[in-house]
Coordinates of N, CA, C and O in Angstrom, one line a residue:
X1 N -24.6 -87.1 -48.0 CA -24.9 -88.3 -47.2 C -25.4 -89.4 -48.2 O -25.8 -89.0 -49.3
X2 N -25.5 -90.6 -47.7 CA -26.0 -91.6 -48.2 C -26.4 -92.3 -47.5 O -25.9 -92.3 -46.3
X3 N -27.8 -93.2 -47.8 CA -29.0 -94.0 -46.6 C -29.5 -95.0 -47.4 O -30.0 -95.0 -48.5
X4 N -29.4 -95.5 -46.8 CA -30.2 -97.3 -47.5 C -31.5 -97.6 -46.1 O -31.3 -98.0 -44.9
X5 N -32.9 -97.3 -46.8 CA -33.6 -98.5 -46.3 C -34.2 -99.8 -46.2 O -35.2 -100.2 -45.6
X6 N -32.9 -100.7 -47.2 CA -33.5 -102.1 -47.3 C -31.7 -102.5 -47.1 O -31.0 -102.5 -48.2
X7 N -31.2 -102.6 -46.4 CA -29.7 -103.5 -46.0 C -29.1 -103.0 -47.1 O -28.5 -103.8 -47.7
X8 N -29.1 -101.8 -47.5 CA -28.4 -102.0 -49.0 C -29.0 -102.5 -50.3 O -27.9 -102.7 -50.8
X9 N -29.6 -102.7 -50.9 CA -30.4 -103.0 -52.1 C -30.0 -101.7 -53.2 O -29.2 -101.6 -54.1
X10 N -31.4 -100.6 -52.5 CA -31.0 -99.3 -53.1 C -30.1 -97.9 -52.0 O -29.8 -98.0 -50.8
X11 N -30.0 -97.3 -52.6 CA -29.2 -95.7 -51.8 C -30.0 -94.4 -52.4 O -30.2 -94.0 -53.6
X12 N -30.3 -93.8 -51.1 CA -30.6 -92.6 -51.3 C -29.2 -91.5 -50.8 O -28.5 -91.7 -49.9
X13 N -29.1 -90.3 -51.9 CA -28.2 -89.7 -51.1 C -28.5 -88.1 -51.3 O -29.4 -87.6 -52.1
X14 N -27.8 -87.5 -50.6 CA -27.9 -85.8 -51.1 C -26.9 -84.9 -50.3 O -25.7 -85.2 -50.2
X15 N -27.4 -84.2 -49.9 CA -26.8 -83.0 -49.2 C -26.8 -82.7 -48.1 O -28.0 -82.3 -47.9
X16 N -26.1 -82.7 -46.5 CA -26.7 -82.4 -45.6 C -27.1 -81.4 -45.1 O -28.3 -81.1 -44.9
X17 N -26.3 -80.7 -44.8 CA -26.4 -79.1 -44.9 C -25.2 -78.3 -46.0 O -24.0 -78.4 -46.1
X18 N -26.1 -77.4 -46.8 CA -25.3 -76.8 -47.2 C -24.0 -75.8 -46.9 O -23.8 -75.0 -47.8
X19 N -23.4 -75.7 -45.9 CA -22.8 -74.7 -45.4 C -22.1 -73.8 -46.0 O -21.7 -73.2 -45.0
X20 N -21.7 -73.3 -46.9 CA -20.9 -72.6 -47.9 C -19.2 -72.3 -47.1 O -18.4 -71.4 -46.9
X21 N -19.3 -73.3 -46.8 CA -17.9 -73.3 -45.7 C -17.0 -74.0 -46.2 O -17.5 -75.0 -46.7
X22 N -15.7 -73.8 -46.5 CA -14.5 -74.2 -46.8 C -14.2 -75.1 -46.0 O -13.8 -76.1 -46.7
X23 N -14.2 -75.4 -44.7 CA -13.8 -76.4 -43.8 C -14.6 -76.5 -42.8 O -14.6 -75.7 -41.9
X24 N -15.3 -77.8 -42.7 CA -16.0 -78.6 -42.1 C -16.0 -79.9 -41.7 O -16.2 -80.9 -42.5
X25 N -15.8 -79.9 -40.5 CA -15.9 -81.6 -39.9 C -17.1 -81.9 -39.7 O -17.8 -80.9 -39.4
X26 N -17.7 -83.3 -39.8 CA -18.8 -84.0 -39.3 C -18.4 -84.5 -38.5 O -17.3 -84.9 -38.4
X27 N -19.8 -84.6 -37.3 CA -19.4 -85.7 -36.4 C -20.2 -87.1 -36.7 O -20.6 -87.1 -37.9
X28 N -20.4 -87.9 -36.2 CA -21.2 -89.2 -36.3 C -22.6 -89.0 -36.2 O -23.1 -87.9 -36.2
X29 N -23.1 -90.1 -36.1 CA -24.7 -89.7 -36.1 C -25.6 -90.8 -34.9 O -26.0 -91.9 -35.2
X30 N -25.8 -90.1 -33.3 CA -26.2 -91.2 -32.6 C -27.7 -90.3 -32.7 O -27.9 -89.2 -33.1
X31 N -28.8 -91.3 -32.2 CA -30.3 -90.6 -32.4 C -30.5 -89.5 -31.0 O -29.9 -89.5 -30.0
X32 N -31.5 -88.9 -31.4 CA -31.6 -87.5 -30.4 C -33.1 -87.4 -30.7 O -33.4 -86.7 -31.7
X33 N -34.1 -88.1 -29.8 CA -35.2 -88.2 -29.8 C -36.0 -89.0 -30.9 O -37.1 -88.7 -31.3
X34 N -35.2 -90.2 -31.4 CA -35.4 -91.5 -32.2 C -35.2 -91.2 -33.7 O -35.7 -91.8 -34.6
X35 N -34.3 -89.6 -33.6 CA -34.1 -89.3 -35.1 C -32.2 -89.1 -35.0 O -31.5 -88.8 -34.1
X36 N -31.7 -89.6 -36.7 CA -30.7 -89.4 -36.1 C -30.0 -87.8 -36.4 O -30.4 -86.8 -36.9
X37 N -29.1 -88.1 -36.0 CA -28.7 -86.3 -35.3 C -27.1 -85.8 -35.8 O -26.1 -86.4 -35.2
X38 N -26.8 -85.0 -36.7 CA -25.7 -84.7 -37.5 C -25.5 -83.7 -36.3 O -26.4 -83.0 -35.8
X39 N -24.2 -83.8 -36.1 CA -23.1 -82.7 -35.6 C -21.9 -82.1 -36.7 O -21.1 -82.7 -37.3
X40 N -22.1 -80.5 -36.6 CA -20.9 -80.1 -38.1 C -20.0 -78.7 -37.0 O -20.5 -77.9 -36.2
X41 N -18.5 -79.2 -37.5 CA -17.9 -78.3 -36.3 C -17.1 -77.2 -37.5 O -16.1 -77.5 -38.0
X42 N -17.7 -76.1 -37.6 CA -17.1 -75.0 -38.5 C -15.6 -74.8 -38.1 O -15.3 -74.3 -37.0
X43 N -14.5 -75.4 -39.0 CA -12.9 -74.9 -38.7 C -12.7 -73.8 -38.8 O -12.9 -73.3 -39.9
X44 N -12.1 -72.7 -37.7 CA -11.7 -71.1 -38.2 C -12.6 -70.8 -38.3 O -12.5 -70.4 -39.5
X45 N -14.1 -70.5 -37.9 CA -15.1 -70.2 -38.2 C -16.3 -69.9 -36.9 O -16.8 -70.8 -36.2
X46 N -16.5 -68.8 -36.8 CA -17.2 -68.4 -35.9 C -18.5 -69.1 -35.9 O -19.0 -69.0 -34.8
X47 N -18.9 -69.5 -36.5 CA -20.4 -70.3 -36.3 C -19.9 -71.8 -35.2 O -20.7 -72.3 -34.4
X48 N -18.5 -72.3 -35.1 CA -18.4 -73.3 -34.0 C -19.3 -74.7 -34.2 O -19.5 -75.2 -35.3
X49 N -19.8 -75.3 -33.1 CA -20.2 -76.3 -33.4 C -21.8 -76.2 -33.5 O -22.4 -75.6 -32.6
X50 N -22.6 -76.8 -34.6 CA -24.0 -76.8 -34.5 C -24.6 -78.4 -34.6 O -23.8 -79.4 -34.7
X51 N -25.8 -78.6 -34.6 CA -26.2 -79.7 -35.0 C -27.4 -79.7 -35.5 O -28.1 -78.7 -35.2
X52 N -27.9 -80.8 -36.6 CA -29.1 -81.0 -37.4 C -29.8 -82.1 -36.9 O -29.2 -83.0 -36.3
X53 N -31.5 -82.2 -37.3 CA -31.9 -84.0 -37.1 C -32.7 -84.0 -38.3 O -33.3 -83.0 -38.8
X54 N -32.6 -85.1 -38.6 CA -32.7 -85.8 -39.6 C -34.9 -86.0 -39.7 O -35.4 -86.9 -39.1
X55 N -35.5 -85.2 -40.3 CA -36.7 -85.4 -40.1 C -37.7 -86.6 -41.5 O -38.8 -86.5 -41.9
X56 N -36.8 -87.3 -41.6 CA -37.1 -88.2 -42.3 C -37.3 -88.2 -43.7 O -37.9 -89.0 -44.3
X57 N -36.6 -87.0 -44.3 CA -36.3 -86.9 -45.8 C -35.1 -85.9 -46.0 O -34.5 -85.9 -47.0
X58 N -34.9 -85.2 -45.1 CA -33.5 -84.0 -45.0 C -33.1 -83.9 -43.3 O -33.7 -84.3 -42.3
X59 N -32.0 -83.2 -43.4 CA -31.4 -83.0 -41.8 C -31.7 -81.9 -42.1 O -31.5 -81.4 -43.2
X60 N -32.6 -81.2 -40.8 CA -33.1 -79.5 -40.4 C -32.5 -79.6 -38.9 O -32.3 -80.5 -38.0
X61 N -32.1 -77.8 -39.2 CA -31.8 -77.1 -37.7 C -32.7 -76.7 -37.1 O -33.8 -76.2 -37.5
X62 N -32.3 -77.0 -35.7 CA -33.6 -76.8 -34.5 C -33.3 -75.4 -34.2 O -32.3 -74.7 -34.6
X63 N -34.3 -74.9 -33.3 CA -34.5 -73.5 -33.0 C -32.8 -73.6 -32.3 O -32.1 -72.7 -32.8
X64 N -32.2 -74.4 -31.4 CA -31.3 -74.7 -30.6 C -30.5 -75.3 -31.1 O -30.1 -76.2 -30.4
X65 N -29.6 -75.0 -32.8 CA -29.1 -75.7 -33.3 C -27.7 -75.2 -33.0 O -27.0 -76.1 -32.5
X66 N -27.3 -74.1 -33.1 CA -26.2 -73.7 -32.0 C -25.9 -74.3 -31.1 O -26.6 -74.3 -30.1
X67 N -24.9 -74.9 -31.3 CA -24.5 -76.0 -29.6 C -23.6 -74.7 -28.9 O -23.7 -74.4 -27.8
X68 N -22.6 -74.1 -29.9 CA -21.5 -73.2 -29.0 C -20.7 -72.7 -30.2 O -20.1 -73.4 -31.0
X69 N -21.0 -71.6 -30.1 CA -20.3 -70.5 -31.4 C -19.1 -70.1 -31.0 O -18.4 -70.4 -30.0
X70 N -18.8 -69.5 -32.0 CA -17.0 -69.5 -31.6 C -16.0 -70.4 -32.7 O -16.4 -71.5 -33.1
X71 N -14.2 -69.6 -33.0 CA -14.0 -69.9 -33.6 C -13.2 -71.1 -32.6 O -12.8 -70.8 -31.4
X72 N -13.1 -72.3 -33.2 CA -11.8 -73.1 -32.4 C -11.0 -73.4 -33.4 O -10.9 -74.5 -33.8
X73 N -9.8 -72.1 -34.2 CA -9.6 -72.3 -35.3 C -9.4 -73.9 -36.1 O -10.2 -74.4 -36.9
X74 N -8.5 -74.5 -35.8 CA -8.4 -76.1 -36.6 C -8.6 -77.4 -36.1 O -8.5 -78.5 -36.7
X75 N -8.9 -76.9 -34.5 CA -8.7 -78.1 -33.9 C -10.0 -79.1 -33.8 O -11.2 -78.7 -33.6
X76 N -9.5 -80.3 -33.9 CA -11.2 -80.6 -34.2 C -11.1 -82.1 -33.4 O -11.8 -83.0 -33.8
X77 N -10.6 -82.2 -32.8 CA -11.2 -83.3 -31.9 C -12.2 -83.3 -30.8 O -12.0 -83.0 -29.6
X78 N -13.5 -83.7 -31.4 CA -14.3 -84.0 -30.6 C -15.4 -85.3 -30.9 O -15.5 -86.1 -31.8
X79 N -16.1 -85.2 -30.0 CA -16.7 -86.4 -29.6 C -18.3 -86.4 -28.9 O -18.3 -86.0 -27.8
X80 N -19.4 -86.9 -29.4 CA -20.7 -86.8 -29.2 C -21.5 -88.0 -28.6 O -20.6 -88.8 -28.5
X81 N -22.1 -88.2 -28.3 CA -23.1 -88.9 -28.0 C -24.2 -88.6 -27.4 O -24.4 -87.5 -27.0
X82 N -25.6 -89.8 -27.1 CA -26.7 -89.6 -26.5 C -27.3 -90.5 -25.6 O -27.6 -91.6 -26.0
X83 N -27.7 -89.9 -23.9 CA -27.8 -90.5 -23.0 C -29.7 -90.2 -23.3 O -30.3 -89.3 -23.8
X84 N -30.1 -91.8 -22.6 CA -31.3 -91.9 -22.3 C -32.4 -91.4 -23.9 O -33.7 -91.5 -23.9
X85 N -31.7 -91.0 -25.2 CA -32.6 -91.0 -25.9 C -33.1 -89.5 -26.2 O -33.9 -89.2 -27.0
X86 N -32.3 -88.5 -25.1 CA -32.9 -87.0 -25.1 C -32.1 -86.5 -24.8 O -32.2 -85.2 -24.8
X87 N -31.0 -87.0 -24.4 CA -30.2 -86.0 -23.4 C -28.4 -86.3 -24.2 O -27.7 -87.2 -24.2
X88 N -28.4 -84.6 -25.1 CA -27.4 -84.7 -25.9 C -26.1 -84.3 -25.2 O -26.2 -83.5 -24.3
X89 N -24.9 -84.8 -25.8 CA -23.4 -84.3 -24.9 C -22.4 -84.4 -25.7 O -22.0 -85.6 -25.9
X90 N -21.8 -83.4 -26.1 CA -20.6 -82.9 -26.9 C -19.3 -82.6 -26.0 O -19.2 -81.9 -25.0
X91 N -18.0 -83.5 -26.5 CA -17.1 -83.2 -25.8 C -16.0 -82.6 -26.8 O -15.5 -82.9 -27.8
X92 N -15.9 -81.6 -26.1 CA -14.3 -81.1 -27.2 C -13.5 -80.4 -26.7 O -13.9 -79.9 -25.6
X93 N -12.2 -80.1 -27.2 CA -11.0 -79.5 -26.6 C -11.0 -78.2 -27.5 O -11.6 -78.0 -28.6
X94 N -10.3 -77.4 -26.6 CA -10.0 -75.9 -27.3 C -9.4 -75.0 -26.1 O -9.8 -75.0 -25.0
X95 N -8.1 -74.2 -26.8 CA -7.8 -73.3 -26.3 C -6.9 -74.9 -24.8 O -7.1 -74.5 -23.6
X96 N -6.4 -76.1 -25.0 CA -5.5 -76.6 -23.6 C -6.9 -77.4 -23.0 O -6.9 -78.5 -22.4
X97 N -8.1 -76.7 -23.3 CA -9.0 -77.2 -22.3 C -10.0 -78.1 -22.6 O -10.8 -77.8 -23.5
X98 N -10.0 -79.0 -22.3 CA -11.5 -79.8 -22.5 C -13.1 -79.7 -21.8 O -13.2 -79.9 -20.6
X99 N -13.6 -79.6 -22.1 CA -15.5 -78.7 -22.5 C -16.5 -80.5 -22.4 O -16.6 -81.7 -22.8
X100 N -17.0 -79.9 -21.9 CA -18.5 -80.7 -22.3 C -19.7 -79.8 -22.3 O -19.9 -78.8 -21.7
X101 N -20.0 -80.2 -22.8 CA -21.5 -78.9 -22.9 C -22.7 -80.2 -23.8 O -22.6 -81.0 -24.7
X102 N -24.0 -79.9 -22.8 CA -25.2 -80.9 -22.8 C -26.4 -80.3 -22.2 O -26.6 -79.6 -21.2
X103 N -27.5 -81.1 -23.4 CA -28.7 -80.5 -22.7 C -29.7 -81.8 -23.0 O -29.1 -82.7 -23.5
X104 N -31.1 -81.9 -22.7 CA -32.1 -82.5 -22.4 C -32.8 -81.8 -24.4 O -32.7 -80.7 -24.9
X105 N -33.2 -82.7 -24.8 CA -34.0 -82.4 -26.0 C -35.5 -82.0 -25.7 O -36.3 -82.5 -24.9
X106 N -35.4 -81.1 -26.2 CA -37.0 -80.2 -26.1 C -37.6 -79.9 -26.9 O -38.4 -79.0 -26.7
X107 N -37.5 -80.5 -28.0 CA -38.4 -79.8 -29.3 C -37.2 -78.8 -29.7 O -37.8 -78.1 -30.6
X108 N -35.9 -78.2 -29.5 CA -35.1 -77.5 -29.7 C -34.9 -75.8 -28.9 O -34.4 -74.7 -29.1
X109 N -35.7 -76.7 -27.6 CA -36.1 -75.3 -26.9 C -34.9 -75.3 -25.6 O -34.0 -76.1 -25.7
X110 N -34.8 -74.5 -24.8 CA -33.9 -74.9 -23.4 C -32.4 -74.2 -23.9 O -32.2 -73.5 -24.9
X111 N -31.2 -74.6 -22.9 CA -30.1 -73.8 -22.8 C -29.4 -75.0 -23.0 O -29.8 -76.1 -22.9
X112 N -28.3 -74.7 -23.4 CA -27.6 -75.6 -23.2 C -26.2 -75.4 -22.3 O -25.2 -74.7 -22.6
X113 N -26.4 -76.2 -21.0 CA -25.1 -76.3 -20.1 C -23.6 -76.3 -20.5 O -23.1 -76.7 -21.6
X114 N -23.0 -75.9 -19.8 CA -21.1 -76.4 -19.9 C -20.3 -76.5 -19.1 O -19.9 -75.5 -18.6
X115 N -19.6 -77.5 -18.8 CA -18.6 -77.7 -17.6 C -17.2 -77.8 -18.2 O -17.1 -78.2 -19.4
X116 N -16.0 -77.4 -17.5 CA -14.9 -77.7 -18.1 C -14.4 -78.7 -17.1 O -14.4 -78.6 -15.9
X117 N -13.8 -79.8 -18.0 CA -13.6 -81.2 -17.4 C -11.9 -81.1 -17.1 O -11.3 -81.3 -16.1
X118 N -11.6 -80.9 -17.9 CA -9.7 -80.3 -17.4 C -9.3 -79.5 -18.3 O -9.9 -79.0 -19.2
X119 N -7.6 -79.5 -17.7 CA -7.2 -77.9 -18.5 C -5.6 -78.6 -18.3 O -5.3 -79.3 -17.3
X120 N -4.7 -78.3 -19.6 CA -3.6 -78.7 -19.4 C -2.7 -77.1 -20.0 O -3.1 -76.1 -20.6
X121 N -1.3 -77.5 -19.5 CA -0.8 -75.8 -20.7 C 0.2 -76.5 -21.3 O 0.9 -75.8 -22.0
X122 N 0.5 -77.5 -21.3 CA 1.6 -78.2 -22.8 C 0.5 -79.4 -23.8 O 0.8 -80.0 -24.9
X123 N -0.6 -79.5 -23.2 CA -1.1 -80.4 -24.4 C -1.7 -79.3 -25.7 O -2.3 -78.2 -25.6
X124 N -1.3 -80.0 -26.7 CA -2.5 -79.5 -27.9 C -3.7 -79.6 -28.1 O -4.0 -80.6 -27.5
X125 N -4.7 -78.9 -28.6 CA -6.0 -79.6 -28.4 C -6.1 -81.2 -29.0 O -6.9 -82.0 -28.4
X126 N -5.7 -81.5 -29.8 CA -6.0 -82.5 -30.8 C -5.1 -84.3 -29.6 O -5.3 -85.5 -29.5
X127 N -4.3 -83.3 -29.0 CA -3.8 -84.5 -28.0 C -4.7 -85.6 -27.1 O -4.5 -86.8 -26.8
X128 N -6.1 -84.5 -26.7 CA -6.9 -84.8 -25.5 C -7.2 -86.8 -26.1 O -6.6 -87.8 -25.7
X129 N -8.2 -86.7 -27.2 CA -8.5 -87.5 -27.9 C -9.6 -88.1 -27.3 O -9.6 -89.3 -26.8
X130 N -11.1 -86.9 -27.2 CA -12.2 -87.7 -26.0 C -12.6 -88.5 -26.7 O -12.6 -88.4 -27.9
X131 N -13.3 -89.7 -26.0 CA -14.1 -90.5 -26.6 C -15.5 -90.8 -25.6 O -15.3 -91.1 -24.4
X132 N -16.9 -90.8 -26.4 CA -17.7 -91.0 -25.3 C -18.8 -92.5 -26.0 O -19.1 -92.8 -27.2
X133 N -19.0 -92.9 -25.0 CA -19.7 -94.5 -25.0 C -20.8 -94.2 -23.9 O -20.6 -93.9 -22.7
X134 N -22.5 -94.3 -24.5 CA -23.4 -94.4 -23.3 C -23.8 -95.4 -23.2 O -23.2 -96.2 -23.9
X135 N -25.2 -96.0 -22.1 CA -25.3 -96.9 -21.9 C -26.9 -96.4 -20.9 O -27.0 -95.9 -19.7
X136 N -27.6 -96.7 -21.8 CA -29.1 -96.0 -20.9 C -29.1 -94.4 -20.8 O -29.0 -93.6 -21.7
X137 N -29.3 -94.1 -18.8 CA -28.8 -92.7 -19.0 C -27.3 -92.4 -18.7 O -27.0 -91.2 -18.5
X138 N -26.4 -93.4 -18.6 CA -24.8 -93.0 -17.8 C -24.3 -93.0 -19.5 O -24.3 -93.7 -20.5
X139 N -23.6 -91.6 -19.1 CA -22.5 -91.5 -20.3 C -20.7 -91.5 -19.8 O -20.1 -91.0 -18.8
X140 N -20.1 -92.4 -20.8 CA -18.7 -92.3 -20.0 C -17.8 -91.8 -20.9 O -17.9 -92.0 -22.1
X141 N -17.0 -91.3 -20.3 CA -15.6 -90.4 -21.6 C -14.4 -90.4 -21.2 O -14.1 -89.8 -20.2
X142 N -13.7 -91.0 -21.8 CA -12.4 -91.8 -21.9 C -11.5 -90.7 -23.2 O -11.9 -90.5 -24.3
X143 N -10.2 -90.2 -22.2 CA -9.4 -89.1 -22.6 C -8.1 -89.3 -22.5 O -7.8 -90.2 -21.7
X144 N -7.2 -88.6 -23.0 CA -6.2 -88.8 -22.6 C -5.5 -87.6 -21.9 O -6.0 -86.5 -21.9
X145 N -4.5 -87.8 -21.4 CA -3.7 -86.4 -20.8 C -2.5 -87.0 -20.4 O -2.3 -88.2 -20.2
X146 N -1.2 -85.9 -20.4 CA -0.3 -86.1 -19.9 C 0.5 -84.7 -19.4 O 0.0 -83.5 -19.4
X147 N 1.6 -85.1 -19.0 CA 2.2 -83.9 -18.4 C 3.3 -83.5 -18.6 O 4.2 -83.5 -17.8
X148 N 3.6 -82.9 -20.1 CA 5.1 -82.9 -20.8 C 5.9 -83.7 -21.5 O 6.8 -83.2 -22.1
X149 N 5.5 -85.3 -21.4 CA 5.7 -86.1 -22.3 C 4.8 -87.6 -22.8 O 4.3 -88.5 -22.1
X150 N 4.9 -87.6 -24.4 CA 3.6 -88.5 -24.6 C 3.9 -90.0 -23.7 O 3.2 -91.0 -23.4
X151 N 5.2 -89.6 -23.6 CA 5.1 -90.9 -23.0 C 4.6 -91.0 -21.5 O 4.3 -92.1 -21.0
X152 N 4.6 -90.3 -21.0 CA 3.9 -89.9 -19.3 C 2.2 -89.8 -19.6 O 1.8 -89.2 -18.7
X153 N 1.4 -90.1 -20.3 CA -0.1 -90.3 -20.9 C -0.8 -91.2 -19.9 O -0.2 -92.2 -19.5
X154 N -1.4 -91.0 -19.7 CA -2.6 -91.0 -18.7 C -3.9 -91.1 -19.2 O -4.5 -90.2 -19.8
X155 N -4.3 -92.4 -18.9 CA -6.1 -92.2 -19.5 C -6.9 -92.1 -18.4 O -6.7 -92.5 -17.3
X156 N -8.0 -91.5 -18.9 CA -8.9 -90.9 -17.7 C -10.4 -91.3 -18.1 O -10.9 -91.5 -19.2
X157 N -11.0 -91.5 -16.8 CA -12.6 -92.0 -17.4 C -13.1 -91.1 -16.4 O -12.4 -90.8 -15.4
X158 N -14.2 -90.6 -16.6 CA -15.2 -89.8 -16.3 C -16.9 -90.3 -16.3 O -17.4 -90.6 -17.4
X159 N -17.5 -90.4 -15.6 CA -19.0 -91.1 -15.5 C -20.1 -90.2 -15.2 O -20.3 -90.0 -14.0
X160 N -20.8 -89.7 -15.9 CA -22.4 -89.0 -15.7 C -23.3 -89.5 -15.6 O -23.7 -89.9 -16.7
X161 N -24.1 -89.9 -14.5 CA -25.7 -90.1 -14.5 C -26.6 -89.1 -14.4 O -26.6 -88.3 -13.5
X162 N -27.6 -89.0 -15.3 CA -28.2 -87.6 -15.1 C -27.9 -86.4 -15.0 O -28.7 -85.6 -14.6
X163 N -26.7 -86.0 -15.2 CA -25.6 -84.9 -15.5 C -24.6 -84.8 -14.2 O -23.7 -83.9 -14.3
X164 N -24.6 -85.5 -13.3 CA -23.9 -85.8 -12.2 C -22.4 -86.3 -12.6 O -22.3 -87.5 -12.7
X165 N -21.2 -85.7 -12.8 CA -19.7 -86.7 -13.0 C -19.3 -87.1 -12.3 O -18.9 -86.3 -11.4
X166 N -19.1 -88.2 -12.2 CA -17.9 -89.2 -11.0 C -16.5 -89.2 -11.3 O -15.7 -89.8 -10.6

């Protein structure tokens, strides 16, 4: 990584997590209790998705850094964000299906939920293409789907308040 606390002037940079992993995606970095919050999705790799926060000189794992183990061998579209400032939510595809799984930040304590948002049997995972945008505590996720041809594609929006979907 790399971080500038003056607009750019100087750069600090280092290492985020070491993972000794051959293939690893990052996700983006929105804050998760006013720190910001690395998401790393192990490809082919049974460790699955985890996440780190940033405690103001390195990214450390919380007791609850495991979001969801498991391999999803290559597929890697997914999508993060954070409602209300505590309340984290991971969207991803695997196996046709699209997943959300979210929890409330607790010092790294608590379970973390999962709903499955749809299920297709001719899309790929990488087809879905979630995307999530919050706004206070409502989170919204904008996806795609279709039904045998890309050109039959359908976007879909989805709305949570307080874990509630519309």
């Amino acid at each position: 990584y790399h971080y500038s606390d003056d607009q750019g002037r100087t750069w600090t940079d280092g290492v985020a997590v070491a993972t000794g992993a051959p293939n690893v995606r990052v996700g983006s970095m929105p804050y998760v209790d006013g720190r910001a919050c690395l998401v790393l999705l192990h490809l082919d790799d049974p460790r699955g998705y985890e996440y780190y926060l940033w405690n103001g000189t390195a990214f450390e794992a919380q007791p609850d850094y495991s979001i969801r183990s498991g391999s999803v061998g290559y597929s890697r579209g997914f999508t993060h964000n954070v409602t209300g400032g505590r309340t984290f939510h991971l969207v991803f595809a695997r196996t046709g299906q699209l997943f959300h799984v979210w929890k409330d930040f607790n010092g790294g304590t608590g379970a973390w939920q999962e709903e499955l948002i749809d299920s297709s049997g001719v899309m790929d995972d990488m087809e879905w293409s979630p995307i999530l945008t919050a706004r206070d505590d409502e989170l919204y996720l904008f996806y795609s789907r279709y039904e045998g041809t890309a050109d039959a594609s359908q976007i879909y929006l989805r709305r949570w308040t307080a874990g509630t979907a519309t």
